[in-house]
Short mmCIF file of C-alpha atoms and ligand atoms in Angstrom, two decimals:
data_model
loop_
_atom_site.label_atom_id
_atom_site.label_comp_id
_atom_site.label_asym_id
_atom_site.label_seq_id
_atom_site.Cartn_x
_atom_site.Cartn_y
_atom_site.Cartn_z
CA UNK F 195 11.34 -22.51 42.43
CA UNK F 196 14.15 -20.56 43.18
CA UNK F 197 15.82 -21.14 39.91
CA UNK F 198 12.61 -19.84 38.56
CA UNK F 199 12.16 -16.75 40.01
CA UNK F 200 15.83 -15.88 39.70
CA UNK F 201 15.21 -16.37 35.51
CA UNK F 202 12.58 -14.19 35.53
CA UNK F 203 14.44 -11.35 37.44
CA UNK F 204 16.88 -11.76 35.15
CA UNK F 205 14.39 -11.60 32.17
CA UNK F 206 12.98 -8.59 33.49
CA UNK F 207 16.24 -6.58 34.06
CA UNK F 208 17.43 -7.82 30.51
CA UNK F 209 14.02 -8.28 28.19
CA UNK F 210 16.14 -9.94 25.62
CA UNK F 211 16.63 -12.85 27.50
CA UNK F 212 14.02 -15.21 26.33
CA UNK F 213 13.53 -18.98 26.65
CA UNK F 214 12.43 -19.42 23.43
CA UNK F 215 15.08 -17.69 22.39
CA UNK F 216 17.19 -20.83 21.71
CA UNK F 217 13.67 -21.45 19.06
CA UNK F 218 13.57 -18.65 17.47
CA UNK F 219 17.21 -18.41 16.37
CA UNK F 220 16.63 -20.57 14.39
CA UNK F 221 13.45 -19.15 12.72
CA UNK F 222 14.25 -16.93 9.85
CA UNK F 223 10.99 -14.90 9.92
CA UNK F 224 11.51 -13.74 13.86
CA UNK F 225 13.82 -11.00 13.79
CA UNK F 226 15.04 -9.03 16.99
CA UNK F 227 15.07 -6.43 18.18
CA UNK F 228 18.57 -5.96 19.74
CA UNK F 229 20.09 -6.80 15.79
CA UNK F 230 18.14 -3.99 14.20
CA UNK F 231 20.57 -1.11 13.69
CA UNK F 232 18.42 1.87 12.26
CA UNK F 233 20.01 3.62 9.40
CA UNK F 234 17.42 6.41 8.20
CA UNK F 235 13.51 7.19 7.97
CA UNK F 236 11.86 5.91 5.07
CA UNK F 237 8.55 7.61 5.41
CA UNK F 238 4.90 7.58 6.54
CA UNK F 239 1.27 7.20 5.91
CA UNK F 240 -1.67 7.23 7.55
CA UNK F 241 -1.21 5.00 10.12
CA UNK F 242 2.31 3.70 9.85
CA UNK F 243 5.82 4.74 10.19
CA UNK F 244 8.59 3.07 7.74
CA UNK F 245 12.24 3.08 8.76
CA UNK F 246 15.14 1.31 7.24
CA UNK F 247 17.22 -1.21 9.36
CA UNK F 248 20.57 -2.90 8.94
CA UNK F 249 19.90 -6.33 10.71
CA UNK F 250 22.80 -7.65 12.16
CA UNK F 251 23.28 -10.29 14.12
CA UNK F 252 26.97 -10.81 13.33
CA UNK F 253 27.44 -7.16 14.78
CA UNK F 254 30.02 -6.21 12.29
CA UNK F 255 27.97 -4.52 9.14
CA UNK F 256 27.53 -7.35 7.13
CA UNK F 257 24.25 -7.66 7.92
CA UNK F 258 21.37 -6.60 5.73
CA UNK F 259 19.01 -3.96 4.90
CA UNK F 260 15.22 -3.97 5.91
CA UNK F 261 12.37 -1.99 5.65
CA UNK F 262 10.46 -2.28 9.52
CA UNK F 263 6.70 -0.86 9.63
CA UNK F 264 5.87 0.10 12.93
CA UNK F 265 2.42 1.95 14.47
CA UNK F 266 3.08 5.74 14.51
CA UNK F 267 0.31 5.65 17.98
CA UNK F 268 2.46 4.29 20.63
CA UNK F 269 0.21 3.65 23.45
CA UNK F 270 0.67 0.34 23.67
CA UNK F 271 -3.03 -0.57 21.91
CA UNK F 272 -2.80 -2.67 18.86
CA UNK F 273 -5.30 -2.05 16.69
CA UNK F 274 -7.01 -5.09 14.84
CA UNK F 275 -6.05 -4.07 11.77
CA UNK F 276 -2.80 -4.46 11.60
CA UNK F 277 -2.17 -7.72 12.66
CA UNK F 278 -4.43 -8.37 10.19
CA UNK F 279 -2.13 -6.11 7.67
CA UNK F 280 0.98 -8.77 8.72
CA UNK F 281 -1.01 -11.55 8.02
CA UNK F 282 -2.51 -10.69 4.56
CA UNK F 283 1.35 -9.72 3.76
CA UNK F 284 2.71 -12.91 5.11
CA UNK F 285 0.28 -14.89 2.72
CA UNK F 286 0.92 -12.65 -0.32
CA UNK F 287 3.55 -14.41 -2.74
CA UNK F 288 3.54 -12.32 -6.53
CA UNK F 289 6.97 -10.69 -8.04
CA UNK F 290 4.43 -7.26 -8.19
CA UNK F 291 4.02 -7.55 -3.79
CA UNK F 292 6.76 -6.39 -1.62
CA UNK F 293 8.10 -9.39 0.37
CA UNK F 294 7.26 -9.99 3.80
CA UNK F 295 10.30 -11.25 5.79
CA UNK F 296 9.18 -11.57 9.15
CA UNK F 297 8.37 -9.68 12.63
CA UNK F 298 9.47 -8.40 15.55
CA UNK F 299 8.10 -8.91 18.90
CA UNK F 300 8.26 -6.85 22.21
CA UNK F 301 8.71 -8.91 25.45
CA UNK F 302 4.83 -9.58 26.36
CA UNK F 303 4.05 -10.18 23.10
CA UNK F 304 2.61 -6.64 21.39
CA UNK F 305 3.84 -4.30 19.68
CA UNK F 306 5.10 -5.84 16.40
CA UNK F 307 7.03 -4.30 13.95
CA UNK F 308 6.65 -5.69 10.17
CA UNK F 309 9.72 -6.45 8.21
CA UNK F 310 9.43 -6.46 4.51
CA UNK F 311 12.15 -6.81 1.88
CA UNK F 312 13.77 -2.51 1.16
CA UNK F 313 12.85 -1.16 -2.22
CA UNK F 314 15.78 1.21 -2.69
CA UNK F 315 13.66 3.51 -4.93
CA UNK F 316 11.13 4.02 -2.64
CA UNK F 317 7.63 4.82 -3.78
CA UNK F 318 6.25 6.08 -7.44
CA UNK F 319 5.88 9.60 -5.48
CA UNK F 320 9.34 10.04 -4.76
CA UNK F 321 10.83 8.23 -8.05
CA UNK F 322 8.29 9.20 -10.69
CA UNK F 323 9.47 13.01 -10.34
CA UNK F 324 13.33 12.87 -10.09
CA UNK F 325 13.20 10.95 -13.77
CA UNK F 326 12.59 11.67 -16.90
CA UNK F 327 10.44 8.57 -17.64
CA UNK F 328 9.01 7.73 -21.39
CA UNK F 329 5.47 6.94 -21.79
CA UNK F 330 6.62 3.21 -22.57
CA UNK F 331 8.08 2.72 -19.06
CA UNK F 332 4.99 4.63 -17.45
CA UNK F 333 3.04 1.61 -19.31
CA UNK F 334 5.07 -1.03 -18.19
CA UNK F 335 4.89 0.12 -14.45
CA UNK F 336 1.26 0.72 -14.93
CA UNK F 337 0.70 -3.14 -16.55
CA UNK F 338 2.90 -4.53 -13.37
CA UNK F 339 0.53 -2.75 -11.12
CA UNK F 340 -2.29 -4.46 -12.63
CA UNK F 341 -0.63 -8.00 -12.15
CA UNK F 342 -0.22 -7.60 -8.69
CA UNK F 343 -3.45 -6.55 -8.46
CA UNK F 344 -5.05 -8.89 -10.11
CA UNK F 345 -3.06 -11.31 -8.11
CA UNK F 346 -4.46 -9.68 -4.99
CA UNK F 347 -8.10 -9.80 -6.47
CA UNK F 348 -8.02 -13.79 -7.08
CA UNK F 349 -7.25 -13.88 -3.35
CA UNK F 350 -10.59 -12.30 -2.79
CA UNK F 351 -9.14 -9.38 -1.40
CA UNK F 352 -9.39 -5.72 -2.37
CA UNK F 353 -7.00 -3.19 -1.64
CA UNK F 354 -8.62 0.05 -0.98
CA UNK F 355 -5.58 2.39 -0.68
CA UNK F 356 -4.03 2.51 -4.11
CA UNK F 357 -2.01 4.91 -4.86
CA UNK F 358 0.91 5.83 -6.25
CA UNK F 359 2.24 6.66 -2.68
CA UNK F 360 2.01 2.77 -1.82
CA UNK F 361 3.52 1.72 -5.25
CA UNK F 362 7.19 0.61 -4.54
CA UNK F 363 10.37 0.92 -7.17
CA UNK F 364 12.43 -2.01 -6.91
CA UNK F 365 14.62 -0.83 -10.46
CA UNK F 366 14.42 0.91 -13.38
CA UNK F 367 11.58 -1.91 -14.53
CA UNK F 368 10.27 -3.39 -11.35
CA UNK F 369 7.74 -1.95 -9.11
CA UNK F 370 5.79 -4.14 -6.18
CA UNK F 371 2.36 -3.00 -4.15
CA UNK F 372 2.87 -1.85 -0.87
CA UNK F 373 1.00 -1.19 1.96
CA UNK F 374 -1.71 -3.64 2.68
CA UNK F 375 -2.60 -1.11 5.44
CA UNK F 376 -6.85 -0.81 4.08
CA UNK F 377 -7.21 -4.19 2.48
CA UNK F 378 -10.40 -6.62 3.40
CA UNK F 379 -11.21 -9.84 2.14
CA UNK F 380 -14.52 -10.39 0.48
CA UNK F 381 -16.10 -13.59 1.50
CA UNK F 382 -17.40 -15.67 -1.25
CA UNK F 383 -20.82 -14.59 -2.42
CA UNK F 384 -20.37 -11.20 -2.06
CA UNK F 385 -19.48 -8.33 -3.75
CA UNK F 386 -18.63 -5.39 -1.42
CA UNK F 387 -17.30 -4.12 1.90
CA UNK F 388 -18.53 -1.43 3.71
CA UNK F 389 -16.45 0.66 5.76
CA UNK F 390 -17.58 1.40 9.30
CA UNK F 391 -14.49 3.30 10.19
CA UNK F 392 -14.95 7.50 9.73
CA UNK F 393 -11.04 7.62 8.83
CA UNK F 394 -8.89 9.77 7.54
CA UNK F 395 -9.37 8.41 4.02
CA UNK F 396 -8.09 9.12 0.68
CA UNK F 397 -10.89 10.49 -0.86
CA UNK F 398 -9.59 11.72 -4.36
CA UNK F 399 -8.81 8.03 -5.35
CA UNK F 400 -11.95 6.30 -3.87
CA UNK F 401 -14.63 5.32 -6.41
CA UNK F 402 -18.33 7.36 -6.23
CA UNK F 403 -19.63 4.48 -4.61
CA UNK F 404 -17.48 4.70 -1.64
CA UNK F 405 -18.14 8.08 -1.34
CA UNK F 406 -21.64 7.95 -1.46
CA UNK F 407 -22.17 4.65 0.53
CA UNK F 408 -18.57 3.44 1.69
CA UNK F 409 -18.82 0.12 -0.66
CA UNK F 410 -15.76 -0.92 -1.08
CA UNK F 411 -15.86 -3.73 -4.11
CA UNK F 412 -13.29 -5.09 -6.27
CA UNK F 413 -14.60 -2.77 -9.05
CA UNK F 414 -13.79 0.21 -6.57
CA UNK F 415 -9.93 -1.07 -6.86
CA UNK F 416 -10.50 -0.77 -10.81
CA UNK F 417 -11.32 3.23 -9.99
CA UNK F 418 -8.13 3.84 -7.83
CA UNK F 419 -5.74 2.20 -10.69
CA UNK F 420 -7.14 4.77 -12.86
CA UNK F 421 -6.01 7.24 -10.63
CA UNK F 422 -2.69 5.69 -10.07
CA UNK F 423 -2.15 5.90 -13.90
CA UNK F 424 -3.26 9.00 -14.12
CA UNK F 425 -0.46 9.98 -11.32
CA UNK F 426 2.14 7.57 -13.14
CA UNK F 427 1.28 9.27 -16.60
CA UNK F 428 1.79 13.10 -14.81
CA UNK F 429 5.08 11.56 -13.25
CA UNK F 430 3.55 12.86 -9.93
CA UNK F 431 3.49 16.18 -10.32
CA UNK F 432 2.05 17.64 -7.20
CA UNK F 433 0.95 20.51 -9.30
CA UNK F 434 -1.20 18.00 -10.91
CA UNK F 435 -1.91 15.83 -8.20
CA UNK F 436 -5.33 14.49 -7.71
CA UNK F 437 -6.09 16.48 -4.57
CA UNK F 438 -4.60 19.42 -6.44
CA UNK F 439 -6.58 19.19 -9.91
CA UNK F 440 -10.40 18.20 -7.88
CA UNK F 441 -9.59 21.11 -5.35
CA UNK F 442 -9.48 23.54 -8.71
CA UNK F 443 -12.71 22.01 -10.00
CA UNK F 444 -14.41 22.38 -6.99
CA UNK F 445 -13.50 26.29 -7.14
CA UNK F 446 -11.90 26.71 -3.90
CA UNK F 447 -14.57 25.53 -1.63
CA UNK F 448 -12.74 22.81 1.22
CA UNK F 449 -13.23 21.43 4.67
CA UNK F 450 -15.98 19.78 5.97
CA UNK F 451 -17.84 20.14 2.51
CA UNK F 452 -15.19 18.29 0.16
CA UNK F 453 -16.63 15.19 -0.25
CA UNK F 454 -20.12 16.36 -0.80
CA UNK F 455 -18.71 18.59 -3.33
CA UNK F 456 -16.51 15.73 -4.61
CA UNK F 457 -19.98 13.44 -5.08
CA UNK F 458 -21.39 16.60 -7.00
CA UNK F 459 -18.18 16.81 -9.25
CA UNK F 460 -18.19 12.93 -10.22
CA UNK F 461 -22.29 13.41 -10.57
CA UNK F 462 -22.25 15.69 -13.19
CA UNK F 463 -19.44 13.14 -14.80
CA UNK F 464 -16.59 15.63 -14.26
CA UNK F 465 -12.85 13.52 -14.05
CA UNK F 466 -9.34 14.73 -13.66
CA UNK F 467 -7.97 15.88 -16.88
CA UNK F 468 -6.35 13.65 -19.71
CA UNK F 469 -2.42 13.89 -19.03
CA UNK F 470 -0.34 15.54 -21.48
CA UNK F 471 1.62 12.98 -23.22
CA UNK F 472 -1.00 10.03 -22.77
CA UNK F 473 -1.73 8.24 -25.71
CA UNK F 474 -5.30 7.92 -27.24
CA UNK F 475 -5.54 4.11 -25.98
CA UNK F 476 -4.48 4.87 -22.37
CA UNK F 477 -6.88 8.06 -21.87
CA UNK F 478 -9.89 5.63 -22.99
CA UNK F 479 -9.29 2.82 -20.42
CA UNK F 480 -8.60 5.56 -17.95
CA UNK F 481 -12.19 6.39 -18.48
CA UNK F 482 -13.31 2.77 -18.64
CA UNK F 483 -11.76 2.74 -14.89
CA UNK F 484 -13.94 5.58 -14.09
CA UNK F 485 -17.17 4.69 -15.12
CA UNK F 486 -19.80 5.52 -12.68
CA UNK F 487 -21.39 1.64 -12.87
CA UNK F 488 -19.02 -0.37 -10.98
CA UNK F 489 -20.04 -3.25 -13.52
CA UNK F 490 -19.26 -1.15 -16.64
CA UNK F 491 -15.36 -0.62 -15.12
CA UNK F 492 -12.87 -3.54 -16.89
CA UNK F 493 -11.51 -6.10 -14.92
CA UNK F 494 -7.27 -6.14 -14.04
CA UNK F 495 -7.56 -9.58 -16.43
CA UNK F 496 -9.30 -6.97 -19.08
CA UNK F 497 -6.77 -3.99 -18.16
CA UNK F 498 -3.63 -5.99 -18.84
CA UNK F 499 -4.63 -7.90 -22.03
CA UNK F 500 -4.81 -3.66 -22.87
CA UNK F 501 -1.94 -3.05 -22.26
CA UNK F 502 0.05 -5.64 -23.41
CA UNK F 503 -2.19 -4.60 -27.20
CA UNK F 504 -1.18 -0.92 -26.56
CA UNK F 505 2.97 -1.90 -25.58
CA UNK F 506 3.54 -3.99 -28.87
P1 ADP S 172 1.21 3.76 5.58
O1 ADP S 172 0.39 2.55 5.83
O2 ADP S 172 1.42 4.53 6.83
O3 ADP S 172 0.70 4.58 4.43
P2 ADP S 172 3.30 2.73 3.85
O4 ADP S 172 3.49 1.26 3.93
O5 ADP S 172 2.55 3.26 2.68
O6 ADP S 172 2.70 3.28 5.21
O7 ADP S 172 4.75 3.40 3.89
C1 ADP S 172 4.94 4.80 3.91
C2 ADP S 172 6.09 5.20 2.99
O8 ADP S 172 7.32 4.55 3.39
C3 ADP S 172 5.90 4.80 1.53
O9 ADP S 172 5.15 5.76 0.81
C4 ADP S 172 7.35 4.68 1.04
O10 ADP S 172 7.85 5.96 0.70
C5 ADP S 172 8.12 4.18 2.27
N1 ADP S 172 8.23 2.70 2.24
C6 ADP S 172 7.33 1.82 2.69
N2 ADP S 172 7.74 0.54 2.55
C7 ADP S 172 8.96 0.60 1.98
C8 ADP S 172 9.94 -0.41 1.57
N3 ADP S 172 9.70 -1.71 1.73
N4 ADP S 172 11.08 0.02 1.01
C9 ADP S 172 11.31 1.36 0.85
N5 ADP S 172 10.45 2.34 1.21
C10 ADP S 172 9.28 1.99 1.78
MG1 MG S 173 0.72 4.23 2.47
#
């Protein structure tokens, strides 16, 4: 008994003293926390904070770089959702998905950071507008965006936050979905989510119906892509941003009335704006994403069979 109380004294004065340590060496997916150097901010969202990590357990550099999502609310509540977040990512395996890697575990068993694979390039909002991108490239992003998706959607789940803000840049010609943050799966049989949470949503990519009822569907998904392409195709201009361009169409007018204004707007089948250099082809299944019957909006399958005619 002795021997046991003096272990957990010393596990207490030194929290990285574990007995399953010995186990979890060997488990490439459990990552701790005294090997994770921190080597910059990478940015944040709604709910979560991104930094990147060198982990090294060798202690001299060689180690390697990852991306660690953490809970910006530090009260020591974890919220349901995003274990669930860490499991949907842990299941997700498509070259268009950032990688999940593993976790990290405070002694007692909460707070868990998420460690995914670093995309160098960070998102489509911070690349998009330092290059000089042809409309070819902004096709081929926008056709790899679709095959993640549609990946995503033959899970049965829908994603409900896309944006180009959670697109990541892997190269020059890779980009990968990130943030799984808002995603739901749809059981069988049915055909829509709806949100109970009042959050602080992105409104200005969410679909009519999920303004005017929160239904959440995998047609609803359909709707943000064709506001992602609209913000690939403006190379995220924030002068053209979607906030920025409804916000002028609604004539000034904001705060607690936006979304009812917003519902009006889409009503009266007002959208944002055809982007300058997008071709004749792209502008029409822009529209097709924006059609105010879910069923009437193409499928990802549909989408990329478009673009794949329109790249030849
Ligand atoms: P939130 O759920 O809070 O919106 P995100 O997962 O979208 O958090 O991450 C916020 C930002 O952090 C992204 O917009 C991106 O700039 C950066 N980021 C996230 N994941 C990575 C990653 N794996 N590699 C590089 N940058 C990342
Ligand atoms: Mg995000």
């Amino acid at each position: 008994r002795t021997v046991l109380r003096e272990l957990t004294e010393l596990m207490i004065k030194n929290p990285d003293i574990s007995p399953s340590e010995t186990l979890s060496d060997t488990d490439p997916s459990v990552f701790h926390k005294r090997y994770l150097k921190k080597m910059r901010d990478l940015g944040e969202g709604h709910f979560g904070k991104v930094t990147l990590y060198l982990y090294d357990p060798a202690n001299d550099g060689t180690g390697e770089r990852v991306a660690v999502k953490a809970l910006k609310q530090e009260d020591g509540h974890v919220p349901d959702g995003w274990m669930k977040e860490i499991e949907i990512l842990k299941s997700l395996y498509h070259s268009n998905i950032v990688k999940y890697k593993g976790c990290c575990t405070e002694l007692g068993g909460h707070v868990v950071q998420l460690i995914m694979e670093y995309l160098p390039l960070g998102s489509l909002r911070e690349y998009l507008p330092k290059r000089k991108l042809g409309v070819p490239q902004c096709l081929m992003f926008a056709q790899q965006i679709c095959q993640g998706m549609e990946y995503l959607h033959s899970k049965r789940y829908i994603h409900r936050d896309l944006a180009a803000r959670n697109v990541l840049v892997e190269n020059d010609n890779l980009v990968k979905i990130g943030d799984f943050g808002l995603t739901k799966y749809i059981p069988e049989g049915e055909i829509y989510y709806r949100v109970r949470e009042d959050g602080d949503s992105p409104v200005f990519w969410y679909a009519i119906e999920c303004l005017k009822e929160s239904k959440f569907s995998f047609s609803s998904d359909i709707w943000s892509f064709g506001v992602t392409l609209y913000e690939i195709l403006t190379r995220c201009d924030h002068c053209q941003s979607p906030p920025a361009k409804f916000f002028e169409m609604m004539e000034g007018s904001q705060g607690q009335m936006t979304v009812m204004i917003l519902i009006k707007l889409l009503e009266k089948q007002m959208r944002l704006p055809c982007p300058k250099d997008c071709p004749h082809e792209v502008k029409i299944l822009m529209q097709q994403c924006w059609a105010a019957e879910p069923a009437q909006r193409p499928s990802f399958r549909i989408l990329i069979e478009n673009f794949e005619a329109i790249r030849r």
